[in-house]
PDB file of C-alpha atoms in Angstrom:
ATOM      1  CA  MET K   3     -20.211  54.333 -23.145  1.00 52.00           C
ATOM      2  CA  GLY K   4     -22.386  57.154 -21.935  1.00 52.00           C
ATOM      3  CA  LYS K   5     -26.154  57.175 -21.703  1.00 56.00           C
ATOM      4  CA  GLY K   6     -27.618  58.017 -25.084  1.00 59.00           C
ATOM      5  CA  ASP K   7     -24.522  56.866 -26.990  1.00 69.00           C
ATOM      6  CA  PRO K   8     -25.293  54.505 -29.874  1.00 74.00           C
ATOM      7  CA  GLU K   9     -24.885  50.796 -29.333  1.00 87.00           C
ATOM      8  CA  PRO K  10     -21.842  49.413 -31.182  1.00 86.00           C
ATOM      9  CA  ASP K  11     -23.923  46.779 -32.998  1.00 88.00           C
ATOM     10  CA  ASP K  12     -26.338  49.457 -34.201  1.00 91.00           C
ATOM     11  CA  VAL K  13     -23.471  51.532 -35.597  1.00 90.00           C
ATOM     12  CA  TYR K  14     -21.950  48.488 -37.282  1.00 90.00           C
ATOM     13  CA  ASN K  15     -25.214  47.242 -38.789  1.00 91.00           C
ATOM     14  CA  LEU K  16     -26.089  50.683 -40.140  1.00 92.00           C
ATOM     15  CA  SER K  17     -22.657  50.967 -41.746  1.00 90.00           C
ATOM     16  CA  VAL K  18     -23.053  47.538 -43.368  1.00 90.00           C
ATOM     17  CA  GLU K  19     -26.506  48.524 -44.656  1.00 92.00           C
ATOM     18  CA  ASN K  20     -25.091  51.735 -46.132  1.00 88.00           C
ATOM     19  CA  ALA K  21     -22.336  49.737 -47.809  1.00 87.00           C
ATOM     20  CA  PHE K  22     -24.879  47.399 -49.420  1.00 85.00           C
ATOM     21  CA  GLN K  23     -26.806  50.435 -50.665  1.00 88.00           C
ATOM     22  CA  ARG K  24     -23.560  51.917 -52.067  1.00 86.00           C
ATOM     23  CA  ASN K  25     -23.757  54.878 -49.696  1.00 89.00           C
ATOM     24  CA  LEU K  26     -20.007  54.541 -49.325  1.00 86.00           C
ATOM     25  CA  GLN K  27     -19.228  57.774 -47.485  1.00 91.00           C
ATOM     26  CA  ALA K  28     -21.880  57.023 -44.873  1.00 92.00           C
ATOM     27  CA  ALA K  29     -20.600  53.446 -44.661  1.00 90.00           C
ATOM     28  CA  LEU K  30     -17.033  54.690 -44.189  1.00 90.00           C
ATOM     29  CA  ASP K  31     -18.090  57.158 -41.490  1.00 92.00           C
ATOM     30  CA  GLY K  32     -19.980  54.389 -39.707  1.00 90.00           C
ATOM     31  CA  ALA K  33     -17.056  51.963 -39.942  1.00 89.00           C
ATOM     32  CA  VAL K  34     -14.716  54.532 -38.410  1.00 89.00           C
ATOM     33  CA  GLU K  35     -17.262  55.393 -35.701  1.00 90.00           C
ATOM     34  CA  TYR K  36     -17.688  51.713 -34.844  1.00 89.00           C
ATOM     35  CA  SER K  37     -13.929  51.268 -34.474  1.00 86.00           C
ATOM     36  CA  ILE K  38     -13.827  54.263 -32.115  1.00 86.00           C
ATOM     37  CA  VAL K  39     -16.812  53.044 -30.070  1.00 85.00           C
ATOM     38  CA  VAL K  40     -15.304  49.583 -29.508  1.00 84.00           C
ATOM     39  CA  GLY K  41     -11.834  50.970 -28.881  1.00 79.00           C
ATOM     40  CA  GLY K  42     -10.339  49.503 -32.041  1.00 71.00           C
ATOM     41  CA  VAL K  43     -10.444  45.933 -30.743  1.00 73.00           C
ATOM     42  CA  SER K  44     -12.973  44.408 -33.159  1.00 80.00           C
ATOM     43  CA  THR K  45     -11.623  42.308 -36.023  1.00 85.00           C
ATOM     44  CA  ARG K  46     -14.983  42.400 -37.787  1.00 86.00           C
ATOM     45  CA  GLY K  47     -14.916  46.207 -37.599  1.00 86.00           C
ATOM     46  CA  TRP K  48     -11.497  46.477 -39.236  1.00 88.00           C
ATOM     47  CA  LYS K  49     -12.461  43.889 -41.845  1.00 87.00           C
ATOM     48  CA  HIS K  50     -15.590  45.880 -42.659  1.00 88.00           C
ATOM     49  CA  LEU K  51     -13.567  49.091 -42.880  1.00 89.00           C
ATOM     50  CA  ALA K  52     -11.183  47.402 -45.324  1.00 90.00           C
ATOM     51  CA  ALA K  53     -14.134  46.227 -47.423  1.00 89.00           C
ATOM     52  CA  VAL K  54     -15.576  49.758 -47.583  1.00 89.00           C
ATOM     53  CA  LEU K  55     -12.187  51.212 -48.525  1.00 90.00           C
ATOM     54  CA  SER K  56     -11.834  48.641 -51.295  1.00 88.00           C
ATOM     55  CA  ALA K  57     -15.290  49.581 -52.587  1.00 86.00           C
ATOM     56  CA  GLU K  58     -14.002  53.146 -52.807  1.00 87.00           C
ATOM     57  CA  LYS K  59     -11.040  51.835 -54.851  1.00 87.00           C
ATOM     58  CA  ARG K  60      -8.664  52.652 -52.004  1.00 90.00           C
ATOM     59  CA  LEU K  61      -7.145  49.201 -52.312  1.00 89.00           C
ATOM     60  CA  LYS K  62      -3.754  49.985 -50.792  1.00 91.00           C
ATOM     61  CA  ASP K  63      -5.361  51.569 -47.736  1.00 92.00           C
ATOM     62  CA  ALA K  64      -7.623  48.535 -47.384  1.00 90.00           C
ATOM     63  CA  GLU K  65      -4.643  46.180 -47.545  1.00 91.00           C
ATOM     64  CA  SER K  66      -2.822  48.220 -44.887  1.00 91.00           C
ATOM     65  CA  ILE K  67      -5.852  47.902 -42.590  1.00 90.00           C
ATOM     66  CA  LEU K  68      -5.805  44.118 -43.037  1.00 90.00           C
ATOM     67  CA  ASP K  69      -2.089  43.914 -42.263  1.00 90.00           C
ATOM     68  CA  PHE K  70      -2.638  45.938 -39.090  1.00 88.00           C
ATOM     69  CA  THR K  71      -5.617  43.785 -38.074  1.00 88.00           C
ATOM     70  CA  MET K  72      -3.775  40.506 -38.561  1.00 87.00           C
ATOM     71  CA  GLU K  73      -1.263  41.477 -35.888  1.00 84.00           C
ATOM     72  CA  GLU K  74      -4.014  41.207 -33.261  1.00 80.00           C
ATOM     73  CA  ALA K  75      -6.367  38.638 -34.849  1.00 82.00           C
ATOM     74  CA  GLY K  76      -6.734  35.024 -33.812  1.00 82.00           C
ATOM     75  CA  ASP K  77      -5.786  32.256 -36.204  1.00 79.00           C
ATOM     76  CA  MET K  78      -9.337  31.559 -37.429  1.00 80.00           C
ATOM     77  CA  GLU K  79      -9.930  35.290 -37.923  1.00 84.00           C
ATOM     78  CA  LYS K  80      -6.707  35.510 -39.937  1.00 87.00           C
ATOM     79  CA  LEU K  81      -8.136  33.062 -42.484  1.00 86.00           C
ATOM     80  CA  ASP K  82     -10.842  35.539 -43.487  1.00 85.00           C
ATOM     81  CA  LEU K  83      -8.356  38.412 -43.501  1.00 89.00           C
ATOM     82  CA  LEU K  84      -5.825  36.577 -45.673  1.00 90.00           C
ATOM     83  CA  LYS K  85      -8.507  35.614 -48.169  1.00 86.00           C
ATOM     84  CA  LEU K  86      -9.632  39.239 -48.469  1.00 87.00           C
ATOM     85  CA  LYS K  87      -6.001  40.370 -48.763  1.00 90.00           C
ATOM     86  CA  ALA K  88      -5.448  38.009 -51.721  1.00 88.00           C
ATOM     87  CA  VAL K  89      -8.535  39.432 -53.438  1.00 85.00           C
ATOM     88  CA  LEU K  90      -7.233  42.971 -52.941  1.00 89.00           C
ATOM     89  CA  GLN K  91      -3.824  42.047 -54.342  1.00 88.00           C
ATOM     90  CA  MET K  92      -5.412  40.523 -57.431  1.00 86.00           C
ATOM     91  CA  ALA K  93      -7.485  43.681 -57.882  1.00 85.00           C
ATOM     92  CA  GLN K  94      -4.212  45.645 -57.799  1.00 87.00           C
ATOM     93  CA  GLU K  95      -2.733  43.378 -60.515  1.00 85.00           C
ATOM     94  CA  GLN K  96      -0.254  41.861 -58.048  1.00 88.00           C
ATOM     95  CA  PRO K  97      -0.539  38.118 -58.775  1.00 86.00           C
ATOM     96  CA  LYS K  98       2.852  37.221 -57.287  1.00 87.00           C
ATOM     97  CA  GLN K  99       1.962  38.859 -53.980  1.00 90.00           C
ATOM     98  CA  ALA K 100      -1.455  37.180 -54.099  1.00 89.00           C
ATOM     99  CA  LEU K 101       0.274  33.849 -54.680  1.00 89.00           C
ATOM    100  CA  LYS K 102       2.325  34.340 -51.518  1.00 90.00           C
ATOM    101  CA  THR K 103      -0.784  35.336 -49.552  1.00 90.00           C
ATOM    102  CA  CYS K 104      -2.670  32.244 -50.750  1.00 89.00           C
ATOM    103  CA  SER K 105       0.288  30.075 -49.757  1.00 89.00           C
ATOM    104  CA  ASN K 106       0.235  31.620 -46.278  1.00 89.00           C
ATOM    105  CA  PHE K 107      -3.514  30.989 -46.201  1.00 88.00           C
ATOM    106  CA  LEU K 108      -3.001  27.283 -46.923  1.00 88.00           C
ATOM    107  CA  ALA K 109      -0.190  27.018 -44.370  1.00 87.00           C
ATOM    108  CA  LEU K 110      -2.463  28.467 -41.687  1.00 86.00           C
ATOM    109  CA  ILE K 111      -5.211  26.002 -42.624  1.00 85.00           C
ATOM    110  CA  ARG K 112      -2.742  23.139 -42.290  1.00 81.00           C
ATOM    111  CA  ALA K 113      -1.784  24.399 -38.821  1.00 81.00           C
ATOM    112  CA  GLN K 114      -5.434  24.637 -37.774  1.00 77.00           C
ATOM    113  CA  GLU K 115      -6.138  21.057 -38.859  1.00 70.00           C
ATOM    114  CA  LYS K 116      -4.152  19.947 -35.812  1.00 66.00           C
ATOM    115  CA  SER K 117      -6.472  21.880 -33.499  1.00 64.00           C
ATOM    116  CA  GLU K 118     -10.084  21.272 -32.530  1.00 59.00           C
ATOM    117  CA  GLN K 119     -11.501  23.840 -34.947  1.00 60.00           C
ATOM    118  CA  SER K 120     -14.492  23.037 -37.162  1.00 70.00           C
ATOM    119  CA  LYS K 121     -13.417  20.559 -39.843  1.00 75.00           C
ATOM    120  CA  THR K 122     -16.269  21.662 -42.106  1.00 78.00           C
ATOM    121  CA  LEU K 123     -15.166  25.290 -41.967  1.00 80.00           C
ATOM    122  CA  LEU K 124     -11.536  24.369 -42.580  1.00 84.00           C
ATOM    123  CA  LYS K 125     -12.505  22.278 -45.620  1.00 86.00           C
ATOM    124  CA  LYS K 126     -14.416  25.260 -46.996  1.00 86.00           C
ATOM    125  CA  TYR K 127     -11.412  27.521 -46.480  1.00 86.00           C
ATOM    126  CA  GLU K 128      -9.037  24.985 -48.030  1.00 89.00           C
ATOM    127  CA  THR K 129     -11.250  24.568 -51.102  1.00 91.00           C
ATOM    128  CA  GLU K 130     -11.390  28.330 -51.550  1.00 89.00           C
ATOM    129  CA  ALA K 131      -7.632  28.617 -51.044  1.00 90.00           C
ATOM    130  CA  TRP K 132      -6.882  26.145 -53.852  1.00 91.00           C
ATOM    131  CA  GLN K 133      -9.405  27.933 -56.074  1.00 91.00           C
ATOM    132  CA  ASP K 134      -7.783  31.264 -55.266  1.00 89.00           C
ATOM    133  CA  LEU K 135      -4.397  29.818 -56.199  1.00 90.00           C
ATOM    134  CA  ALA K 136      -5.859  28.541 -59.466  1.00 90.00           C
ATOM    135  CA  SER K 137      -7.103  32.054 -60.237  1.00 88.00           C
ATOM    136  CA  VAL K 138      -3.679  33.525 -59.516  1.00 89.00           C
ATOM    137  CA  TYR K 139      -1.901  30.965 -61.710  1.00 89.00           C
ATOM    138  CA  GLY K 140      -4.463  31.661 -64.425  1.00 88.00           C
ATOM    139  CA  LYS K 141      -3.606  35.353 -64.288  1.00 85.00           C
ATOM    140  CA  LEU K 142       0.038  34.390 -64.677  1.00 87.00           C
ATOM    141  CA  GLY K 143      -0.811  32.159 -67.642  1.00 86.00           C
ATOM    142  CA  SER K 144       0.403  29.043 -65.822  1.00 88.00           C
ATOM    143  CA  TRP K 145      -2.560  26.833 -66.704  1.00 89.00           C
ATOM    144  CA  SER K 146      -0.971  23.522 -65.730  1.00 88.00           C
ATOM    145  CA  ASP K 147      -0.416  24.844 -62.207  1.00 90.00           C
ATOM    146  CA  ALA K 148      -3.971  26.200 -62.181  1.00 91.00           C
ATOM    147  CA  GLU K 149      -5.305  22.771 -63.156  1.00 91.00           C
ATOM    148  CA  THR K 150      -3.291  21.104 -60.380  1.00 92.00           C
ATOM    149  CA  CYS K 151      -4.807  23.496 -57.843  1.00 91.00           C
ATOM    150  CA  LEU K 152      -8.305  22.797 -59.162  1.00 93.00           C
ATOM    151  CA  GLU K 153      -7.731  19.049 -58.841  1.00 92.00           C
ATOM    152  CA  LYS K 154      -6.828  19.644 -55.191  1.00 91.00           C
ATOM    153  CA  ALA K 155      -9.998  21.711 -54.718  1.00 92.00           C
ATOM    154  CA  ARG K 156     -12.197  19.074 -56.396  1.00 92.00           C
ATOM    155  CA  SER K 157     -10.760  16.366 -54.159  1.00 91.00           C
ATOM    156  CA  ILE K 158     -12.153  18.324 -51.206  1.00 90.00           C
ATOM    157  CA  CYS K 159     -15.396  19.616 -52.725  1.00 90.00           C
ATOM    158  CA  PHE K 160     -16.449  18.228 -56.106  1.00 90.00           C
ATOM    159  CA  TYR K 161     -19.740  20.143 -56.300  1.00 89.00           C
ATOM    160  CA  SER K 162     -18.388  23.684 -56.250  1.00 92.00           C
ATOM    161  CA  PRO K 163     -19.793  26.193 -58.792  1.00 92.00           C
ATOM    162  CA  ARG K 164     -16.639  28.268 -58.613  1.00 92.00           C
ATOM    163  CA  GLY K 165     -14.440  25.217 -59.056  1.00 93.00           C
ATOM    164  CA  TRP K 166     -16.233  24.166 -62.244  1.00 93.00           C
ATOM    165  CA  ASN K 167     -16.156  27.715 -63.567  1.00 92.00           C
ATOM    166  CA  GLU K 168     -12.392  27.890 -62.989  1.00 92.00           C
ATOM    167  CA  THR K 169     -12.050  24.493 -64.707  1.00 93.00           C
ATOM    168  CA  GLY K 170     -13.947  25.901 -67.672  1.00 91.00           C
ATOM    169  CA  LEU K 171     -11.598  28.869 -67.844  1.00 92.00           C
ATOM    170  CA  CYS K 172      -8.612  26.513 -67.959  1.00 91.00           C
ATOM    171  CA  LEU K 173     -10.233  24.528 -70.786  1.00 90.00           C
ATOM    172  CA  GLU K 174     -11.138  27.699 -72.660  1.00 89.00           C
ATOM    173  CA  ALA K 175      -7.525  28.878 -72.398  1.00 89.00           C
ATOM    174  CA  LYS K 176      -6.590  25.687 -74.266  1.00 88.00           C
ATOM    175  CA  SER K 177      -9.254  26.466 -76.932  1.00 86.00           C
ATOM    176  CA  LEU K 178     -11.356  23.479 -75.803  1.00 86.00           C
ATOM    177  CA  HIS K 179     -14.604  25.390 -76.240  1.00 81.00           C
ATOM    178  CA  GLU K 180     -17.067  22.503 -75.976  1.00 82.00           C
ATOM    179  CA  GLU K 181     -15.399  21.069 -72.880  1.00 86.00           C
ATOM    180  CA  ALA K 182     -15.292  24.544 -71.345  1.00 86.00           C
ATOM    181  CA  LEU K 183     -19.015  24.977 -71.907  1.00 85.00           C
ATOM    182  CA  ILE K 184     -19.707  21.645 -70.231  1.00 87.00           C
ATOM    183  CA  ALA K 185     -17.751  22.784 -67.192  1.00 89.00           C
ATOM    184  CA  PHE K 186     -19.645  26.084 -67.076  1.00 89.00           C
ATOM    185  CA  PHE K 187     -22.973  24.253 -67.345  1.00 87.00           C
ATOM    186  CA  MET K 188     -21.864  21.922 -64.536  1.00 88.00           C
ATOM    187  CA  SER K 189     -21.357  25.028 -62.434  1.00 89.00           C
ATOM    188  CA  LEU K 190     -24.860  26.262 -63.260  1.00 87.00           C
ATOM    189  CA  SER K 191     -26.363  22.849 -62.500  1.00 87.00           C
ATOM    190  CA  ILE K 192     -25.058  23.298 -58.947  1.00 89.00           C
ATOM    191  CA  ASP K 193     -25.969  26.981 -58.682  1.00 89.00           C
ATOM    192  CA  PRO K 194     -28.250  28.321 -61.459  1.00 87.00           C
ATOM    193  CA  ASP K 195     -27.508  31.889 -60.355  1.00 86.00           C
ATOM    194  CA  HIS K 196     -23.712  31.637 -60.479  1.00 88.00           C
ATOM    195  CA  VAL K 197     -23.012  34.862 -62.348  1.00 88.00           C
ATOM    196  CA  PRO K 198     -19.369  34.193 -63.368  1.00 88.00           C
ATOM    197  CA  SER K 199     -20.447  30.992 -65.126  1.00 87.00           C
ATOM    198  CA  ILE K 200     -23.294  32.776 -66.917  1.00 86.00           C
ATOM    199  CA  VAL K 201     -20.814  35.380 -68.146  1.00 86.00           C
ATOM    200  CA  SER K 202     -18.319  32.666 -69.141  1.00 86.00           C
ATOM    201  CA  ILE K 203     -20.957  30.864 -71.215  1.00 84.00           C
ATOM    202  CA  ALA K 204     -21.863  34.068 -73.006  1.00 81.00           C
ATOM    203  CA  GLU K 205     -18.219  34.778 -73.812  1.00 82.00           C
ATOM    204  CA  VAL K 206     -17.629  31.275 -75.207  1.00 81.00           C
ATOM    205  CA  MET K 207     -20.799  31.468 -77.270  1.00 78.00           C
ATOM    206  CA  MET K 208     -19.700  34.765 -78.802  1.00 74.00           C
ATOM    207  CA  LYS K 209     -16.395  33.163 -79.810  1.00 74.00           C
ATOM    208  CA  SER K 210     -17.587  29.795 -81.064  1.00 68.00           C
ATOM    209  CA  GLY K 211     -21.236  30.040 -82.105  1.00 62.00           C
ATOM    210  CA  GLY K 212     -24.399  28.085 -81.360  1.00 57.00           C
ATOM    211  CA  ASP K 213     -23.266  24.639 -82.545  1.00 59.00           C
ATOM    212  CA  THR K 214     -20.943  24.397 -79.562  1.00 57.00           C
ATOM    213  CA  LEU K 215     -23.845  25.025 -77.186  1.00 57.00           C
ATOM    214  CA  ALA K 216     -25.840  22.123 -78.656  1.00 59.00           C
ATOM    215  CA  THR K 217     -22.868  19.774 -78.331  1.00 54.00           C
ATOM    216  CA  ALA K 218     -22.202  20.822 -74.754  1.00 53.00           C
ATOM    217  CA  LYS K 219     -25.826  20.244 -73.775  1.00 55.00           C
ATOM    218  CA  SER K 220     -25.785  16.781 -75.371  1.00 53.00           C
ATOM    219  CA  PHE K 221     -22.762  15.889 -73.256  1.00 48.00           C
ATOM    220  CA  LEU K 222     -24.514  16.999 -70.083  1.00 48.00           C
ATOM    221  CA  ILE K 223     -27.453  14.679 -70.716  1.00 46.00           C
ATOM    222  CA  ASP K 224     -25.114  11.780 -69.942  1.00 48.00           C
ATOM    223  CA  PRO K 225     -23.316  12.311 -66.608  1.00 47.00           C
ATOM    224  CA  ASP K 226     -20.718   9.693 -67.598  1.00 48.00           C
ATOM    225  CA  HIS K 227     -19.206  12.358 -69.844  1.00 44.00           C
ATOM    226  CA  VAL K 228     -18.416  14.673 -66.940  1.00 46.00           C
ATOM    227  CA  PRO K 229     -15.119  13.054 -65.814  1.00 44.00           C
ATOM    228  CA  SER K 230     -13.797  13.303 -69.362  1.00 44.00           C
ATOM    229  CA  ILE K 231     -13.744  17.100 -69.259  1.00 48.00           C
ATOM    230  CA  VAL K 232     -11.644  17.320 -66.107  1.00 52.00           C
ATOM    231  CA  PRO K 233      -8.144  18.443 -67.192  1.00 50.00           C
ATOM    232  CA  LYS K 234      -5.444  15.842 -66.714  1.00 46.00           C
TER     233      LYS K 234
END
């Protein structure tokens, strides 16, 4: 790097800031510049480039970048890349491909459990992987499989806003509106700003009316009711 050339971290940080501000062309230019400056050897740079491309709706290009990056990434880095790849495949309405990616994600987690990697981080990844699988099965209309995945996720992390929201979606798919609302409110009790659960509550309320809301709230007053809403 010559004197006066920008520092790689400065280029990267500016690109990330532009992405947050939805200045996508500037973010894309910065992501490409960063990759050039570091000689194309930064996993975080390629991951950021894929994220910017996906924001521009260039989902296939973003997925290709991830596939290229995974060839050189370490195992822990691959976990992040596989998770993002599954999200991109779902956005492209490719649930079967996403299912395969999530399965690969779980297999890699299992392999890492034998190493000395952070157990806390691996538990987080495994919880998210089961939740991702539940989402995929939900898209495929296979609610029993989705529920099985959510049970696996809850066994690892019971207090997960996303997990309770996904549980609510499974219950709502079975027309169990009150139970679904309880699950959504459980999610909000863990994270009051969990937007998907707020949206889910609004959608259920529009379908079923205000009486359901009162019943759901009465259930939440007594925490002993909570296990009864978990799908069997």
